[in-house]
Amino acid sequence: MTAAELDAIHLTLVLAGTTTVILMLLGTPLAWWLARRSGNLPALVEALVAMPLILPPTVLGFYLLLLLAPDSAMGALWQQLTGQRLAFSFSALVIGSVIYSLPFVVQPLQAAFARVPASLLQAAATLGATPLDQFRSVVVPLCRRSFLVAACLGFAHTVGEFGVILMIGGNIPGETRVVSVALYDYVESLQFAEAHRLAGILVVFSLALLFLLYRSNSHPRMGEAR
Amino acid sequence: MSALTLDLRCPGADGFVLAVSEQLSLAGITAVFGASGSGKTTLLECIAGLRRAAPGSRIAFDGERWLDDHHHLPPWQRDIGYVFQDARLFPHLNVQNNLLFGQRRKRTTGSPTLEAVCDWLGLHALLHRAPDTLSAGQRQRVSMGRALLAGPRLLLLDEPLANLDGDSRRQCLAALRHAIAASCIPALYVSHDAEEVSHLADRLLILDAGRVAEHGAMLELSSRIDSALARDEQAAAIVRCTLAAHDSQFGLSELHCEGNRLWVNHLPGAVGTQHRLRIPARDVSLCRERPEGTSILNILPVQLDAIEPGDAPRLLVRLRVGEQHLLARITRKSAAILQLKAGDRLFAQIKSTALLTETAEPA
């Protein structure tokens, strides 16, 4: 394996890891809010969260590119604060990935939170637990598996990202050139042997992750809740 | 003695409104009694802070404001212990950690220890079990223990025996009663079962369509012929008796009540202990003369105190025995034939099967 390929794999893992951490931090309160509220606003937010599931990644990438460009408000502000360009940077990839993989984290969490009986939270409240304490000591343990599912799906989906990255990240080695983009390069220059190697790595990685995830499914915890 | 001041309005479904303005002096067990839909659970949820009452409502407990126009103390800051109808044990924790959940978060001192609570409720053998391996009765006992260990100043029990029947119901009732008495924490106990109420309650709050119909001491209210309890098919008087002797030859125990002898099935208690006897009105019949040659053992001389007015086919009659009262439900036709009126001296016959449901008075 070449140094460039190892670079691409390393970058992909860092991007997916960073994105997953941010997604878990943002997605958990968002999913909790969506699971406990109903009305027009939550429905609209839920629809927005689900948009990356159906939009072509190029559409999302296109708007993100406009948003992050140096002449946009956000791009200019970023440049002022950091002295760096935002578009075609690693940071841009993280922003794009967070939006692109959001539904894969929020939806399993939201479904799990909705299954936690409100009656158990009432019981915890009468026993002296504040809402945050109720979440930590009742909801989190009951939804432990869904947190695992959400993190794995968020991670795997970010690894498999291509369209958004190409639109807002380009193909800068060590900065934005992730495995899927490197693979595209190989195919475009007809280096099929190298392409096979990268494609094979992605297939094995994805299969292994999903296999481990579904195998751990044999002990559902929520089924015990009443 | 704790004081609970309620000035509550809480709208529910279908135009139902709970409206309670009451000053409750709480000691021992106060039963909240009423038909389904009379607002019992709503009342408990308002007291616990699990349900928002309408603006203008007020709750204060021992001088501490729990609810008024400027203030809504959340449930986790009210020192309550709540036992729900469906137990609500945490499925991811074993019995011991369920029990300790509230204790780890309590804000008060001097609550009972895990050891004591396990003794009261018979939980020692269950500590390492998962909640889904428990029977319904065991779950309620754990739920009760969990509430007690949270160090409450007020216990709220919402029909904890509703999902139990037969022996497990009786055992659970005895365990709850014992635990409440041993912990010395005042309790509000919601029930729609007149028999359960008469076993447990020291005081009674009767709700009817969201309003307080009656509120007072159990023994006094249970002997009234015009109360909501009297309308119940299970209407019964409660009398206090002293266990006088055991008759092992016939398997009976002798009780003394206001200078009269009563025979009941063998009681577990010691001679000299106080017992509470529940005598259902439908099991009491009346005679002008002392009946001779009858199989009925328990015959008490009584004085007729009052007859329920109205023209229903069956009437409730209140009878005086010394300082206490019995109730009898007889047909209006019998009342006419016997020409019953207040002040008459009569004999009350009590079917012995009626006396099976005795409970020991807490010391």
Tab-separated table of N, CA, C and O in Angstrom, chain A residues 109-179:
chain	number	residue	atom	x	y	z
A	109	LEU	N	-31.659	7.154	17.612
A	109	LEU	CA	-31.770	7.671	18.988
A	109	LEU	C	-33.197	8.108	19.272
A	109	LEU	O	-33.760	7.799	20.321
A	110	GLN	N	-33.785	8.817	18.310
A	110	GLN	CA	-35.146	9.311	18.508
A	110	GLN	C	-36.118	8.150	18.710
A	110	GLN	O	-36.979	8.179	19.595
A	111	ALA	N	-35.960	7.100	17.889
A	111	ALA	CA	-36.847	5.940	18.011
A	111	ALA	C	-36.681	5.292	19.383
A	111	ALA	O	-37.661	4.898	20.027
A	112	ALA	N	-35.449	5.203	19.847
A	112	ALA	CA	-35.204	4.569	21.148
A	112	ALA	C	-35.768	5.423	22.284
A	112	ALA	O	-36.414	4.915	23.200
A	113	PHE	N	-35.535	6.729	22.215
A	113	PHE	CA	-36.034	7.624	23.266
A	113	PHE	C	-37.557	7.563	23.343
A	113	PHE	O	-38.139	7.608	24.422
A	114	ALA	N	-38.194	7.476	22.166
A	114	ALA	CA	-39.657	7.465	22.152
A	114	ALA	C	-40.205	6.210	22.824
A	114	ALA	O	-41.329	6.202	23.304
A	115	ARG	N	-39.401	5.131	22.846
A	115	ARG	CA	-39.872	3.888	23.468
A	115	ARG	C	-39.665	3.868	24.982
A	115	ARG	O	-40.164	2.978	25.653
A	116	VAL	N	-38.922	4.820	25.516
A	116	VAL	CA	-38.748	4.860	26.978
A	116	VAL	C	-40.049	5.376	27.589
A	116	VAL	O	-40.474	6.485	27.286
A	117	PRO	N	-40.725	4.565	28.412
A	117	PRO	CA	-42.026	4.990	28.938
A	117	PRO	C	-41.894	6.251	29.802
A	117	PRO	O	-41.031	6.321	30.676
A	118	ALA	N	-42.770	7.217	29.549
A	118	ALA	CA	-42.766	8.433	30.366
A	118	ALA	C	-43.040	8.082	31.821
A	118	ALA	O	-42.604	8.786	32.742
A	119	SER	N	-43.737	6.964	32.042
A	119	SER	CA	-44.077	6.574	33.414
A	119	SER	C	-42.819	6.283	34.239
A	119	SER	O	-42.788	6.555	35.431
A	120	LEU	N	-41.775	5.740	33.589
A	120	LEU	CA	-40.534	5.464	34.324
A	120	LEU	C	-39.851	6.768	34.723
A	120	LEU	O	-39.236	6.866	35.784
A	121	LEU	N	-39.950	7.769	33.855
A	121	LEU	CA	-39.333	9.061	34.176
A	121	LEU	C	-40.087	9.726	35.322
A	121	LEU	O	-39.487	10.364	36.190
A	122	GLN	N	-41.421	9.567	35.327
A	122	GLN	CA	-42.203	10.097	36.454
A	122	GLN	C	-41.770	9.432	37.753
A	122	GLN	O	-41.594	10.101	38.782
A	123	ALA	N	-41.601	8.098	37.695
A	123	ALA	CA	-41.175	7.381	38.892
A	123	ALA	C	-39.818	7.915	39.359
A	123	ALA	O	-39.616	8.166	40.552
A	124	ALA	N	-38.908	8.114	38.421
A	124	ALA	CA	-37.583	8.632	38.792
A	124	ALA	C	-37.702	10.020	39.404
A	124	ALA	O	-37.015	10.347	40.368
A	125	ALA	N	-38.616	10.838	38.855
A	125	ALA	CA	-38.800	12.200	39.379
A	125	ALA	C	-39.284	12.159	40.829
A	125	ALA	O	-38.799	12.904	41.676
A	126	THR	N	-40.229	11.240	41.121
A	126	THR	CA	-40.732	11.176	42.495
A	126	THR	C	-39.657	10.648	43.449
A	126	THR	O	-39.767	10.807	44.650
A	127	LEU	N	-38.623	10.010	42.901
A	127	LEU	CA	-37.535	9.503	43.746
A	127	LEU	C	-36.380	10.491	43.831
A	127	LEU	O	-35.290	10.150	44.275
A	128	GLY	N	-36.613	11.717	43.356
A	128	GLY	CA	-35.616	12.769	43.559
A	128	GLY	C	-34.697	13.021	42.378
A	128	GLY	O	-33.729	13.769	42.518
A	129	ALA	N	-34.964	12.415	41.217
A	129	ALA	CA	-34.075	12.600	40.077
A	129	ALA	C	-34.494	13.825	39.256
A	129	ALA	O	-35.643	13.930	38.831
A	130	THR	N	-33.554	14.743	39.031
A	130	THR	CA	-33.811	15.894	38.166
A	130	THR	C	-33.909	15.400	36.719
A	130	THR	O	-33.498	14.276	36.427
A	131	PRO	N	-34.416	16.216	35.801
A	131	PRO	CA	-34.541	15.747	34.415
A	131	PRO	C	-33.214	15.247	33.833
A	131	PRO	O	-33.186	14.218	33.149
A	132	LEU	N	-32.125	15.939	34.098
A	132	LEU	CA	-30.834	15.493	33.574
A	132	LEU	C	-30.438	14.148	34.181
A	132	LEU	O	-29.933	13.250	33.496
A	133	ASP	N	-30.697	14.028	35.476
A	133	ASP	CA	-30.425	12.782	36.195
A	133	ASP	C	-31.297	11.645	35.656
A	133	ASP	O	-30.844	10.516	35.482
A	134	GLN	N	-32.578	11.957	35.369
A	134	GLN	CA	-33.477	10.955	34.783
A	134	GLN	C	-32.913	10.464	33.456
A	134	GLN	O	-32.926	9.269	33.155
A	135	PHE	N	-32.396	11.399	32.663
A	135	PHE	CA	-31.847	11.030	31.361
A	135	PHE	C	-30.625	10.128	31.533
A	135	PHE	O	-30.495	9.091	30.900
A	136	ARG	N	-29.756	10.543	32.444
A	136	ARG	CA	-28.500	9.837	32.650
A	136	ARG	C	-28.728	8.449	33.266
A	136	ARG	O	-28.100	7.477	32.862
A	137	SER	N	-29.650	8.375	34.231
A	137	SER	CA	-29.743	7.131	34.989
A	137	SER	C	-30.865	6.211	34.521
A	137	SER	O	-30.916	5.063	34.939
A	138	VAL	N	-31.762	6.696	33.686
A	138	VAL	CA	-32.831	5.826	33.186
A	138	VAL	C	-32.759	5.701	31.664
A	138	VAL	O	-32.702	4.605	31.117
A	139	VAL	N	-32.748	6.845	30.968
A	139	VAL	CA	-32.834	6.804	29.505
A	139	VAL	C	-31.558	6.215	28.895
A	139	VAL	O	-31.629	5.302	28.064
A	140	VAL	N	-30.401	6.698	29.318
A	140	VAL	CA	-29.151	6.234	28.706
A	140	VAL	C	-28.956	4.718	28.875
A	140	VAL	O	-28.716	4.017	27.895
A	141	PRO	N	-29.122	4.177	30.106
A	141	PRO	CA	-28.936	2.724	30.202
A	141	PRO	C	-29.958	1.930	29.404
A	141	PRO	O	-29.638	0.874	28.867
A	142	LEU	N	-31.193	2.429	29.308
A	142	LEU	CA	-32.206	1.700	28.557
A	142	LEU	C	-31.953	1.779	27.054
A	142	LEU	O	-32.399	0.932	26.292
A	143	CYS	N	-31.248	2.825	26.612
A	143	CYS	CA	-31.024	3.042	25.179
A	143	CYS	C	-29.573	2.780	24.791
A	143	CYS	O	-29.137	3.245	23.733
A	144	ARG	N	-28.842	2.076	25.654
A	144	ARG	CA	-27.410	1.897	25.410
A	144	ARG	C	-27.139	1.354	24.009
A	144	ARG	O	-26.285	1.821	23.290
A	145	ARG	N	-27.910	0.364	23.611
A	145	ARG	CA	-27.687	-0.250	22.305
A	145	ARG	C	-27.936	0.735	21.163
A	145	ARG	O	-27.216	0.746	20.163
A	146	SER	N	-28.953	1.555	21.325
A	146	SER	CA	-29.256	2.514	20.266
A	146	SER	C	-28.162	3.568	20.137
A	146	SER	O	-27.918	4.082	19.046
A	147	PHE	N	-27.512	3.897	21.251
A	147	PHE	CA	-26.363	4.800	21.161
A	147	PHE	C	-25.255	4.145	20.335
A	147	PHE	O	-24.631	4.789	19.495
A	148	LEU	N	-25.039	2.853	20.556
A	148	LEU	CA	-24.028	2.116	19.791
A	148	LEU	C	-24.394	2.089	18.308
A	148	LEU	O	-23.561	2.368	17.435
A	149	VAL	N	-25.651	1.782	18.031
A	149	VAL	CA	-26.115	1.737	16.635
A	149	VAL	C	-25.916	3.100	15.985
A	149	VAL	O	-25.382	3.211	14.873
A	150	ALA	N	-26.329	4.151	16.676
A	150	ALA	CA	-26.247	5.503	16.109
A	150	ALA	C	-24.790	5.870	15.817
A	150	ALA	O	-24.473	6.403	14.736
A	151	ALA	N	-23.895	5.572	16.760
A	151	ALA	CA	-22.483	5.923	16.556
A	151	ALA	C	-21.894	5.130	15.387
A	151	ALA	O	-21.188	5.682	14.541
A	152	CYS	N	-22.202	3.838	15.321
A	152	CYS	CA	-21.664	3.003	14.234
A	152	CYS	C	-22.194	3.455	12.884
A	152	CYS	O	-21.436	3.565	11.905
A	153	LEU	N	-23.487	3.718	12.794
A	153	LEU	CA	-24.054	4.147	11.515
A	153	LEU	C	-23.494	5.502	11.107
A	153	LEU	O	-23.170	5.724	9.933
A	154	GLY	N	-23.371	6.410	12.073
A	154	GLY	CA	-22.808	7.732	11.767
A	154	GLY	C	-21.380	7.608	11.260
A	154	GLY	O	-20.996	8.242	10.262
A	155	PHE	N	-20.603	6.770	11.911
A	155	PHE	CA	-19.211	6.556	11.526
A	155	PHE	C	-19.130	5.926	10.138
A	155	PHE	O	-18.445	6.436	9.239
A	156	ALA	N	-19.856	4.822	9.947
A	156	ALA	CA	-19.781	4.092	8.678
A	156	ALA	C	-20.283	4.938	7.525
A	156	ALA	O	-19.704	4.934	6.429
A	157	HIS	N	-21.338	5.683	7.771
A	157	HIS	CA	-21.887	6.493	6.693
A	157	HIS	C	-20.930	7.610	6.300
A	157	HIS	O	-20.827	7.969	5.124
A	158	THR	N	-20.191	8.155	7.269
A	158	THR	CA	-19.217	9.190	6.952
A	158	THR	C	-18.049	8.600	6.157
A	158	THR	O	-17.548	9.225	5.221
A	159	VAL	N	-17.636	7.407	6.521
A	159	VAL	CA	-16.577	6.733	5.765
A	159	VAL	C	-16.993	6.552	4.307
A	159	VAL	O	-16.191	6.704	3.389
A	160	GLY	N	-18.282	6.263	4.111
A	160	GLY	CA	-18.762	5.990	2.761
A	160	GLY	C	-19.157	7.222	1.975
A	160	GLY	O	-19.652	7.119	0.849
A	161	GLU	N	-18.917	8.399	2.525
A	161	GLU	CA	-19.342	9.635	1.882
A	161	GLU	C	-18.478	9.936	0.655
A	161	GLU	O	-17.266	9.725	0.639
A	162	PHE	N	-19.119	10.474	-0.431
A	162	PHE	CA	-18.330	10.806	-1.609
A	162	PHE	C	-18.775	12.117	-2.261
A	162	PHE	O	-17.999	13.066	-2.382
A	163	GLY	N	-20.058	12.191	-2.578
A	163	GLY	CA	-20.543	13.336	-3.351
A	163	GLY	C	-20.334	14.674	-2.664
A	163	GLY	O	-19.811	15.632	-3.251
A	164	VAL	N	-20.721	14.729	-1.402
A	164	VAL	CA	-20.609	15.999	-0.668
A	164	VAL	C	-19.137	16.407	-0.586
A	164	VAL	O	-18.784	17.583	-0.774
A	165	ILE	N	-18.282	15.413	-0.337
A	165	ILE	CA	-16.860	15.697	-0.164
A	165	ILE	C	-16.246	16.251	-1.439
A	165	ILE	O	-15.474	17.220	-1.430
A	166	LEU	N	-16.630	15.650	-2.538
A	166	LEU	CA	-16.077	16.117	-3.804
A	166	LEU	C	-16.496	17.563	-4.083
A	166	LEU	O	-15.719	18.378	-4.583
A	167	MET	N	-17.728	17.902	-3.685
A	167	MET	CA	-18.234	19.247	-3.949
A	167	MET	C	-17.558	20.294	-3.059
A	167	MET	O	-17.244	21.391	-3.519
A	168	ILE	N	-17.368	19.978	-1.761
A	168	ILE	CA	-16.891	21.029	-0.862
A	168	ILE	C	-15.450	20.831	-0.419
A	168	ILE	O	-14.867	21.712	0.195
A	169	GLY	N	-14.883	19.663	-0.721
A	169	GLY	CA	-13.538	19.386	-0.218
A	169	GLY	C	-12.515	19.276	-1.310
A	169	GLY	O	-11.317	19.511	-1.095
A	170	GLY	N	-12.991	18.893	-2.481
A	170	GLY	CA	-12.039	18.686	-3.556
A	170	GLY	C	-11.184	17.461	-3.307
A	170	GLY	O	-11.646	16.473	-2.737
A	171	ASN	N	-9.908	17.570	-3.625
A	171	ASN	CA	-9.071	16.379	-3.672
A	171	ASN	C	-7.653	16.760	-3.258
A	171	ASN	O	-6.709	16.575	-4.003
A	172	ILE	N	-7.513	17.349	-2.054
A	172	ILE	CA	-6.200	17.809	-1.611
A	172	ILE	C	-5.581	16.730	-0.736
A	172	ILE	O	-6.135	16.394	0.322
A	173	PRO	N	-4.455	16.136	-1.147
A	173	PRO	CA	-3.852	15.059	-0.372
A	173	PRO	C	-3.575	15.507	1.066
A	173	PRO	O	-3.085	16.608	1.297
A	174	GLY	N	-3.919	14.656	2.031
A	174	GLY	CA	-3.657	14.950	3.441
A	174	GLY	C	-4.636	15.930	4.052
A	174	GLY	O	-4.657	16.117	5.260
A	175	GLU	N	-5.463	16.593	3.256
A	175	GLU	CA	-6.395	17.588	3.794
A	175	GLU	C	-7.838	17.157	3.530
A	175	GLU	O	-8.662	17.140	4.448
A	176	THR	N	-8.126	16.827	2.277
A	176	THR	CA	-9.498	16.460	1.944
A	176	THR	C	-9.573	15.193	1.096
A	176	THR	O	-10.650	14.816	0.668
A	177	ARG	N	-8.459	14.550	0.848
A	177	ARG	CA	-8.495	13.399	-0.047
A	177	ARG	C	-8.746	12.134	0.754
A	177	ARG	O	-7.833	11.480	1.253
A	178	VAL	N	-10.027	11.780	0.922
A	178	VAL	CA	-10.399	10.601	1.692
A	178	VAL	C	-10.401	9.384	0.778
A	178	VAL	O	-10.188	9.496	-0.436
A	179	VAL	N	-10.658	8.201	1.345
A	179	VAL	CA	-10.538	6.958	0.587
A	179	VAL	C	-11.448	6.944	-0.634
A	179	VAL	O	-11.040	6.572	-1.733
